[in-house]
Amino acid sequence: MEELTWALRSAQVGIKGGALLLVATVVLFAAGLGADGFLFTIAALLIVATYVTIFVVALKSAIYYKGDSRVKKWASNLFLLAGILGCAPILIVILSKVLFLDRAVLQFFDLVEEEVDIFLILFPPIVVVGVLSIISGLGYASSLKNFKE
């Protein structure tokens, strides 16, 4: 029973988390255009929390269902990839801020000449992680029929 519950939880986090990321992207863009700092901050924090949630659930489910034939391997791997892609920009920003590597990170991304906010590095992966998360969530949802009560 717990195996079914965890597969259902993985499907829900994948689908709902991906949809939330796609909606939050629109809100983030609108808040940036309208220069609403509070809404921008709330949307950014929601995105970061969703990234971390997807990563934690994906890692746990990848470990939990390793070698289990009831769960499609591509769904588990894709979900983990979505979690890793979501948390990689967070790690880049933390390293750049904590270790004062702002210039090094911007040089790595060839953005030194331009005045660019570090958030522009984070923006593109949001949609990619959202789509990958939804696809992998649907993969987990299709695996639910393989679990017997």
Short mmCIF file of N, CA and C in Angstrom, two decimals:
data_model
loop_
_atom_site.label_atom_id
_atom_site.label_comp_id
_atom_site.label_asym_id
_atom_site.label_seq_id
_atom_site.Cartn_x
_atom_site.Cartn_y
_atom_site.Cartn_z
N MET A 1 0.83 -1.20 0.00
CA MET A 1 0.00 0.00 0.00
C MET A 1 0.87 1.26 0.00
N GLU A 2 1.96 1.23 0.76
CA GLU A 2 2.83 2.40 0.82
C GLU A 2 3.50 2.64 -0.53
N GLU A 3 3.77 1.57 -1.28
CA GLU A 3 4.38 1.72 -2.59
C GLU A 3 3.45 2.48 -3.53
N LEU A 4 2.17 2.16 -3.48
CA LEU A 4 1.19 2.86 -4.30
C LEU A 4 1.07 4.32 -3.86
N THR A 5 1.10 4.55 -2.57
CA THR A 5 1.00 5.92 -2.05
C THR A 5 2.17 6.77 -2.53
N TRP A 6 3.38 6.20 -2.50
CA TRP A 6 4.54 6.98 -2.92
C TRP A 6 4.51 7.24 -4.43
N ALA A 7 4.05 6.28 -5.23
CA ALA A 7 3.92 6.49 -6.67
C ALA A 7 2.88 7.57 -6.95
N LEU A 8 1.78 7.55 -6.21
CA LEU A 8 0.75 8.57 -6.37
C LEU A 8 1.28 9.94 -5.98
N ARG A 9 2.04 10.00 -4.91
CA ARG A 9 2.64 11.26 -4.47
C ARG A 9 3.62 11.79 -5.51
N SER A 10 4.41 10.90 -6.10
CA SER A 10 5.36 11.32 -7.14
C SER A 10 4.62 11.85 -8.36
N ALA A 11 3.53 11.20 -8.74
CA ALA A 11 2.73 11.67 -9.88
C ALA A 11 2.13 13.04 -9.59
N GLN A 12 1.62 13.22 -8.38
CA GLN A 12 1.01 14.49 -8.03
C GLN A 12 2.03 15.62 -7.99
N VAL A 13 3.18 15.37 -7.38
CA VAL A 13 4.22 16.41 -7.31
C VAL A 13 4.71 16.73 -8.71
N GLY A 14 4.86 15.72 -9.55
CA GLY A 14 5.32 15.96 -10.91
C GLY A 14 4.35 16.81 -11.71
N ILE A 15 3.09 16.43 -11.70
CA ILE A 15 2.10 17.15 -12.50
C ILE A 15 1.78 18.51 -11.91
N LYS A 16 1.46 18.55 -10.63
CA LYS A 16 1.10 19.82 -10.00
C LYS A 16 2.29 20.77 -9.89
N GLY A 17 3.47 20.22 -9.58
CA GLY A 17 4.67 21.06 -9.49
C GLY A 17 5.04 21.66 -10.83
N GLY A 18 4.94 20.85 -11.89
CA GLY A 18 5.24 21.35 -13.24
C GLY A 18 4.26 22.42 -13.67
N ALA A 19 2.97 22.19 -13.39
CA ALA A 19 1.96 23.20 -13.74
C ALA A 19 2.18 24.48 -12.95
N LEU A 20 2.53 24.35 -11.68
CA LEU A 20 2.80 25.52 -10.85
C LEU A 20 4.00 26.31 -11.39
N LEU A 21 5.02 25.60 -11.85
CA LEU A 21 6.18 26.29 -12.42
C LEU A 21 5.80 27.06 -13.68
N LEU A 22 4.96 26.46 -14.51
CA LEU A 22 4.56 27.15 -15.74
C LEU A 22 3.72 28.39 -15.44
N VAL A 23 2.83 28.29 -14.46
CA VAL A 23 2.01 29.45 -14.08
C VAL A 23 2.88 30.51 -13.39
N ALA A 24 3.79 30.06 -12.54
CA ALA A 24 4.65 31.00 -11.82
C ALA A 24 5.57 31.75 -12.78
N THR A 25 5.92 31.13 -13.89
CA THR A 25 6.73 31.80 -14.90
C THR A 25 6.00 33.01 -15.47
N VAL A 26 4.72 32.82 -15.76
CA VAL A 26 3.91 33.93 -16.29
C VAL A 26 3.78 35.04 -15.24
N VAL A 27 3.53 34.65 -14.00
CA VAL A 27 3.40 35.63 -12.91
C VAL A 27 4.72 36.37 -12.71
N LEU A 28 5.81 35.64 -12.76
CA LEU A 28 7.14 36.24 -12.59
C LEU A 28 7.42 37.24 -13.70
N PHE A 29 7.10 36.86 -14.92
CA PHE A 29 7.32 37.76 -16.05
C PHE A 29 6.44 39.00 -15.93
N ALA A 30 5.18 38.82 -15.57
CA ALA A 30 4.27 39.96 -15.42
C ALA A 30 4.71 40.88 -14.29
N ALA A 31 5.18 40.28 -13.19
CA ALA A 31 5.64 41.10 -12.07
C ALA A 31 6.91 41.86 -12.44
N GLY A 32 7.76 41.23 -13.25
CA GLY A 32 8.97 41.92 -13.69
C GLY A 32 8.67 43.07 -14.62
N LEU A 33 7.70 42.89 -15.50
CA LEU A 33 7.30 43.97 -16.40
C LEU A 33 6.62 45.11 -15.66
N GLY A 34 5.81 44.74 -14.69
CA GLY A 34 5.09 45.75 -13.92
C GLY A 34 5.89 46.32 -12.78
N ALA A 35 7.10 45.81 -12.57
CA ALA A 35 7.99 46.26 -11.50
C ALA A 35 7.34 46.15 -10.13
N ASP A 36 6.62 45.06 -9.92
CA ASP A 36 6.03 44.79 -8.61
C ASP A 36 7.01 43.89 -7.85
N GLY A 37 7.81 44.49 -7.01
CA GLY A 37 8.86 43.76 -6.31
C GLY A 37 8.34 42.68 -5.38
N PHE A 38 7.24 42.95 -4.69
CA PHE A 38 6.71 41.97 -3.74
C PHE A 38 6.20 40.73 -4.46
N LEU A 39 5.43 40.92 -5.52
CA LEU A 39 4.90 39.80 -6.29
C LEU A 39 6.04 39.02 -6.95
N PHE A 40 7.04 39.73 -7.42
CA PHE A 40 8.21 39.10 -8.03
C PHE A 40 8.93 38.22 -7.01
N THR A 41 9.11 38.72 -5.80
CA THR A 41 9.78 37.96 -4.75
C THR A 41 8.98 36.74 -4.36
N ILE A 42 7.66 36.88 -4.21
CA ILE A 42 6.81 35.74 -3.85
C ILE A 42 6.87 34.68 -4.93
N ALA A 43 6.77 35.08 -6.20
CA ALA A 43 6.83 34.12 -7.30
C ALA A 43 8.18 33.42 -7.36
N ALA A 44 9.26 34.17 -7.14
CA ALA A 44 10.59 33.58 -7.15
C ALA A 44 10.76 32.57 -6.01
N LEU A 45 10.27 32.91 -4.83
CA LEU A 45 10.36 31.98 -3.70
C LEU A 45 9.51 30.74 -3.94
N LEU A 46 8.37 30.91 -4.57
CA LEU A 46 7.51 29.77 -4.90
C LEU A 46 8.19 28.85 -5.91
N ILE A 47 8.87 29.43 -6.86
CA ILE A 47 9.61 28.63 -7.84
C ILE A 47 10.74 27.86 -7.17
N VAL A 48 11.49 28.51 -6.31
CA VAL A 48 12.59 27.84 -5.62
C VAL A 48 12.07 26.71 -4.74
N ALA A 49 10.98 26.95 -4.02
CA ALA A 49 10.39 25.90 -3.17
C ALA A 49 9.90 24.73 -4.01
N THR A 50 9.33 25.02 -5.17
CA THR A 50 8.86 23.95 -6.06
C THR A 50 10.04 23.17 -6.62
N TYR A 51 11.11 23.86 -7.00
CA TYR A 51 12.32 23.18 -7.47
C TYR A 51 12.83 22.19 -6.42
N VAL A 52 12.94 22.66 -5.20
CA VAL A 52 13.49 21.81 -4.13
C VAL A 52 12.55 20.63 -3.85
N THR A 53 11.25 20.88 -3.85
CA THR A 53 10.28 19.81 -3.62
C THR A 53 10.38 18.75 -4.72
N ILE A 54 10.45 19.19 -5.96
CA ILE A 54 10.58 18.25 -7.08
C ILE A 54 11.86 17.44 -6.94
N PHE A 55 12.95 18.10 -6.59
CA PHE A 55 14.22 17.38 -6.45
C PHE A 55 14.16 16.34 -5.33
N VAL A 56 13.63 16.72 -4.18
CA VAL A 56 13.58 15.79 -3.04
C VAL A 56 12.69 14.59 -3.35
N VAL A 57 11.50 14.84 -3.90
CA VAL A 57 10.58 13.75 -4.22
C VAL A 57 11.16 12.88 -5.33
N ALA A 58 11.79 13.50 -6.34
CA ALA A 58 12.38 12.72 -7.43
C ALA A 58 13.52 11.84 -6.94
N LEU A 59 14.36 12.38 -6.07
CA LEU A 59 15.47 11.59 -5.53
C LEU A 59 14.95 10.43 -4.69
N LYS A 60 13.99 10.71 -3.84
CA LYS A 60 13.41 9.66 -3.00
C LYS A 60 12.74 8.58 -3.84
N SER A 61 11.98 8.99 -4.86
CA SER A 61 11.29 8.00 -5.68
C SER A 61 12.26 7.21 -6.55
N ALA A 62 13.34 7.86 -7.02
CA ALA A 62 14.34 7.13 -7.80
C ALA A 62 15.02 6.05 -6.96
N ILE A 63 15.29 6.37 -5.72
CA ILE A 63 15.90 5.39 -4.82
C ILE A 63 14.88 4.32 -4.44
N TYR A 64 13.67 4.73 -4.16
CA TYR A 64 12.62 3.81 -3.69
C TYR A 64 12.24 2.80 -4.77
N TYR A 65 12.15 3.24 -6.01
CA TYR A 65 11.69 2.36 -7.09
C TYR A 65 12.82 1.84 -7.97
N LYS A 66 14.05 1.92 -7.50
CA LYS A 66 15.17 1.41 -8.28
C LYS A 66 15.02 -0.11 -8.43
N GLY A 67 15.01 -0.54 -9.66
CA GLY A 67 14.86 -1.97 -9.94
C GLY A 67 13.44 -2.49 -9.87
N ASP A 68 12.47 -1.63 -9.62
CA ASP A 68 11.07 -2.03 -9.56
C ASP A 68 10.48 -1.95 -10.97
N SER A 69 9.98 -3.06 -11.46
CA SER A 69 9.48 -3.10 -12.84
C SER A 69 8.11 -2.44 -12.99
N ARG A 70 7.44 -2.16 -11.89
CA ARG A 70 6.12 -1.54 -11.97
C ARG A 70 6.19 -0.08 -12.36
N VAL A 71 7.29 0.57 -12.05
CA VAL A 71 7.47 1.99 -12.38
C VAL A 71 8.39 2.08 -13.59
N LYS A 72 7.96 2.83 -14.57
CA LYS A 72 8.77 2.98 -15.79
C LYS A 72 10.07 3.70 -15.47
N LYS A 73 11.16 3.14 -15.94
CA LYS A 73 12.47 3.70 -15.65
C LYS A 73 12.63 5.10 -16.23
N TRP A 74 12.05 5.35 -17.41
CA TRP A 74 12.19 6.67 -18.02
C TRP A 74 11.50 7.74 -17.18
N ALA A 75 10.38 7.37 -16.54
CA ALA A 75 9.67 8.35 -15.71
C ALA A 75 10.51 8.73 -14.50
N SER A 76 11.11 7.74 -13.88
CA SER A 76 11.96 7.99 -12.72
C SER A 76 13.18 8.83 -13.09
N ASN A 77 13.82 8.47 -14.19
CA ASN A 77 15.01 9.20 -14.62
C ASN A 77 14.68 10.63 -15.06
N LEU A 78 13.58 10.79 -15.77
CA LEU A 78 13.17 12.12 -16.24
C LEU A 78 12.79 13.03 -15.07
N PHE A 79 12.14 12.44 -14.08
CA PHE A 79 11.76 13.21 -12.88
C PHE A 79 13.01 13.65 -12.12
N LEU A 80 13.98 12.77 -12.01
CA LEU A 80 15.23 13.12 -11.35
C LEU A 80 15.99 14.18 -12.15
N LEU A 81 15.97 14.07 -13.47
CA LEU A 81 16.61 15.09 -14.31
C LEU A 81 15.95 16.45 -14.11
N ALA A 82 14.63 16.46 -14.03
CA ALA A 82 13.91 17.72 -13.78
C ALA A 82 14.33 18.31 -12.44
N GLY A 83 14.45 17.48 -11.42
CA GLY A 83 14.87 17.97 -10.11
C GLY A 83 16.29 18.52 -10.12
N ILE A 84 17.18 17.84 -10.81
CA ILE A 84 18.57 18.30 -10.89
C ILE A 84 18.67 19.60 -11.68
N LEU A 85 17.96 19.67 -12.81
CA LEU A 85 17.98 20.90 -13.60
C LEU A 85 17.38 22.07 -12.84
N GLY A 86 16.42 21.79 -11.97
CA GLY A 86 15.83 22.85 -11.17
C GLY A 86 16.75 23.35 -10.08
N CYS A 87 17.49 22.45 -9.48
CA CYS A 87 18.35 22.85 -8.36
C CYS A 87 19.73 23.34 -8.79
N ALA A 88 20.15 23.05 -10.01
CA ALA A 88 21.46 23.52 -10.48
C ALA A 88 21.58 25.05 -10.48
N PRO A 89 20.58 25.78 -11.00
CA PRO A 89 20.70 27.25 -10.95
C PRO A 89 20.71 27.79 -9.52
N ILE A 90 20.00 27.13 -8.62
CA ILE A 90 20.00 27.56 -7.22
C ILE A 90 21.41 27.43 -6.66
N LEU A 91 22.07 26.32 -6.98
CA LEU A 91 23.44 26.11 -6.52
C LEU A 91 24.38 27.14 -7.12
N ILE A 92 24.18 27.48 -8.39
CA ILE A 92 25.03 28.49 -9.03
C ILE A 92 24.88 29.84 -8.34
N VAL A 93 23.64 30.23 -8.05
CA VAL A 93 23.41 31.52 -7.39
C VAL A 93 23.99 31.52 -5.98
N ILE A 94 23.80 30.42 -5.25
CA ILE A 94 24.35 30.34 -3.88
C ILE A 94 25.86 30.45 -3.92
N LEU A 95 26.50 29.72 -4.81
CA LEU A 95 27.95 29.79 -4.91
C LEU A 95 28.42 31.19 -5.30
N SER A 96 27.70 31.83 -6.21
CA SER A 96 28.13 33.16 -6.64
C SER A 96 27.96 34.19 -5.54
N LYS A 97 26.93 34.05 -4.72
CA LYS A 97 26.70 35.02 -3.66
C LYS A 97 27.54 34.73 -2.42
N VAL A 98 27.64 33.47 -2.05
CA VAL A 98 28.36 33.12 -0.83
C VAL A 98 29.87 33.24 -1.02
N LEU A 99 30.36 32.75 -2.13
CA LEU A 99 31.80 32.75 -2.35
C LEU A 99 32.28 33.98 -3.11
N PHE A 100 31.36 34.94 -3.31
CA PHE A 100 31.69 36.18 -4.00
C PHE A 100 32.27 35.91 -5.40
N LEU A 101 31.68 34.97 -6.08
CA LEU A 101 32.11 34.62 -7.42
C LEU A 101 31.20 35.22 -8.49
N ASP A 102 30.58 36.32 -8.18
CA ASP A 102 29.62 36.94 -9.10
C ASP A 102 30.24 37.18 -10.48
N ARG A 103 31.40 37.76 -10.50
CA ARG A 103 32.06 38.06 -11.78
C ARG A 103 32.45 36.77 -12.50
N ALA A 104 32.91 35.77 -11.76
CA ALA A 104 33.31 34.51 -12.38
C ALA A 104 32.12 33.80 -13.01
N VAL A 105 30.98 33.81 -12.33
CA VAL A 105 29.78 33.18 -12.88
C VAL A 105 29.32 33.92 -14.12
N LEU A 106 29.32 35.25 -14.06
CA LEU A 106 28.91 36.03 -15.21
C LEU A 106 29.87 35.86 -16.38
N GLN A 107 31.17 35.73 -16.10
CA GLN A 107 32.14 35.48 -17.16
C GLN A 107 31.90 34.11 -17.79
N PHE A 108 31.57 33.15 -16.96
CA PHE A 108 31.30 31.80 -17.46
C PHE A 108 30.15 31.82 -18.46
N PHE A 109 29.15 32.64 -18.18
CA PHE A 109 28.00 32.73 -19.06
C PHE A 109 28.13 33.87 -20.08
N ASP A 110 29.34 34.43 -20.22
CA ASP A 110 29.62 35.51 -21.17
C ASP A 110 28.69 36.71 -20.99
N LEU A 111 28.45 37.09 -19.77
CA LEU A 111 27.55 38.19 -19.50
C LEU A 111 28.24 39.37 -18.82
N VAL A 112 29.57 39.39 -18.84
CA VAL A 112 30.30 40.42 -18.12
C VAL A 112 30.10 41.79 -18.75
N GLU A 113 30.11 41.86 -20.08
CA GLU A 113 30.00 43.15 -20.74
C GLU A 113 28.63 43.78 -20.52
N GLU A 114 27.62 42.96 -20.39
CA GLU A 114 26.26 43.46 -20.22
C GLU A 114 25.94 43.55 -18.73
N GLU A 115 25.12 44.51 -18.39
CA GLU A 115 24.63 44.59 -17.02
C GLU A 115 23.40 43.68 -16.93
N VAL A 116 23.60 42.51 -16.41
CA VAL A 116 22.54 41.51 -16.36
C VAL A 116 22.38 41.04 -14.93
N ASP A 117 21.15 40.91 -14.52
CA ASP A 117 20.86 40.35 -13.21
C ASP A 117 21.11 38.85 -13.26
N ILE A 118 21.57 38.30 -12.16
CA ILE A 118 21.85 36.87 -12.09
C ILE A 118 20.58 36.05 -12.31
N PHE A 119 19.41 36.67 -12.11
CA PHE A 119 18.17 35.93 -12.27
C PHE A 119 17.92 35.54 -13.73
N LEU A 120 18.51 36.26 -14.67
CA LEU A 120 18.35 35.89 -16.07
C LEU A 120 18.97 34.53 -16.36
N ILE A 121 19.89 34.10 -15.53
CA ILE A 121 20.45 32.76 -15.67
C ILE A 121 19.43 31.73 -15.19
N LEU A 122 18.62 32.10 -14.21
CA LEU A 122 17.65 31.17 -13.64
C LEU A 122 16.37 31.06 -14.46
N PHE A 123 16.03 32.08 -15.22
CA PHE A 123 14.72 32.13 -15.87
C PHE A 123 14.48 31.04 -16.91
N PRO A 124 15.41 30.78 -17.85
CA PRO A 124 15.11 29.78 -18.89
C PRO A 124 14.81 28.36 -18.39
N PRO A 125 15.48 27.86 -17.36
CA PRO A 125 15.19 26.48 -16.95
C PRO A 125 13.81 26.27 -16.33
N ILE A 126 13.12 27.34 -15.97
CA ILE A 126 11.83 27.18 -15.29
C ILE A 126 10.85 26.43 -16.17
N VAL A 127 10.73 26.83 -17.42
CA VAL A 127 9.78 26.20 -18.33
C VAL A 127 10.22 24.77 -18.64
N VAL A 128 11.52 24.57 -18.84
CA VAL A 128 12.03 23.23 -19.15
C VAL A 128 11.75 22.27 -17.98
N VAL A 129 12.04 22.70 -16.77
CA VAL A 129 11.79 21.86 -15.60
C VAL A 129 10.30 21.60 -15.43
N GLY A 130 9.48 22.60 -15.69
CA GLY A 130 8.03 22.41 -15.59
C GLY A 130 7.52 21.36 -16.55
N VAL A 131 7.95 21.43 -17.80
CA VAL A 131 7.50 20.46 -18.81
C VAL A 131 8.01 19.06 -18.49
N LEU A 132 9.30 18.95 -18.13
CA LEU A 132 9.86 17.63 -17.78
C LEU A 132 9.16 17.04 -16.56
N SER A 133 8.83 17.89 -15.61
CA SER A 133 8.15 17.42 -14.41
C SER A 133 6.74 16.91 -14.73
N ILE A 134 6.03 17.62 -15.59
CA ILE A 134 4.69 17.17 -15.98
C ILE A 134 4.76 15.85 -16.73
N ILE A 135 5.68 15.73 -17.66
CA ILE A 135 5.81 14.49 -18.43
C ILE A 135 6.15 13.31 -17.52
N SER A 136 7.09 13.52 -16.59
CA SER A 136 7.45 12.43 -15.69
C SER A 136 6.33 12.12 -14.70
N GLY A 137 5.59 13.14 -14.29
CA GLY A 137 4.43 12.91 -13.43
C GLY A 137 3.38 12.08 -14.13
N LEU A 138 3.18 12.33 -15.42
CA LEU A 138 2.25 11.51 -16.20
C LEU A 138 2.77 10.08 -16.34
N GLY A 139 4.10 9.93 -16.42
CA GLY A 139 4.70 8.59 -16.44
C GLY A 139 4.43 7.83 -15.15
N TYR A 140 4.56 8.52 -14.02
CA TYR A 140 4.24 7.88 -12.74
C TYR A 140 2.75 7.56 -12.65
N ALA A 141 1.92 8.47 -13.16
CA ALA A 141 0.47 8.24 -13.12
C ALA A 141 0.10 7.02 -13.96
N SER A 142 0.76 6.83 -15.10
CA SER A 142 0.46 5.66 -15.92
C SER A 142 0.99 4.37 -15.28
N SER A 143 1.94 4.49 -14.37
CA SER A 143 2.46 3.32 -13.67
C SER A 143 1.57 2.88 -12.52
N LEU A 144 0.62 3.71 -12.12
CA LEU A 144 -0.24 3.38 -10.97
C LEU A 144 -1.06 2.12 -11.21
N LYS A 145 -1.40 1.83 -12.46
CA LYS A 145 -2.21 0.65 -12.76
C LYS A 145 -1.44 -0.64 -12.49
N ASN A 146 -0.11 -0.56 -12.41
CA ASN A 146 0.71 -1.75 -12.16
C ASN A 146 0.75 -2.16 -10.69
N PHE A 147 0.22 -1.32 -9.81
CA PHE A 147 0.22 -1.62 -8.38
C PHE A 147 -1.10 -2.28 -8.01
N LYS A 148 -0.99 -3.38 -7.30
CA LYS A 148 -2.18 -4.08 -6.85
C LYS A 148 -2.39 -3.78 -5.37
N GLU A 149 -3.64 -3.70 -4.98
CA GLU A 149 -3.99 -3.41 -3.57
C GLU A 149 -3.61 -4.56 -2.68
#
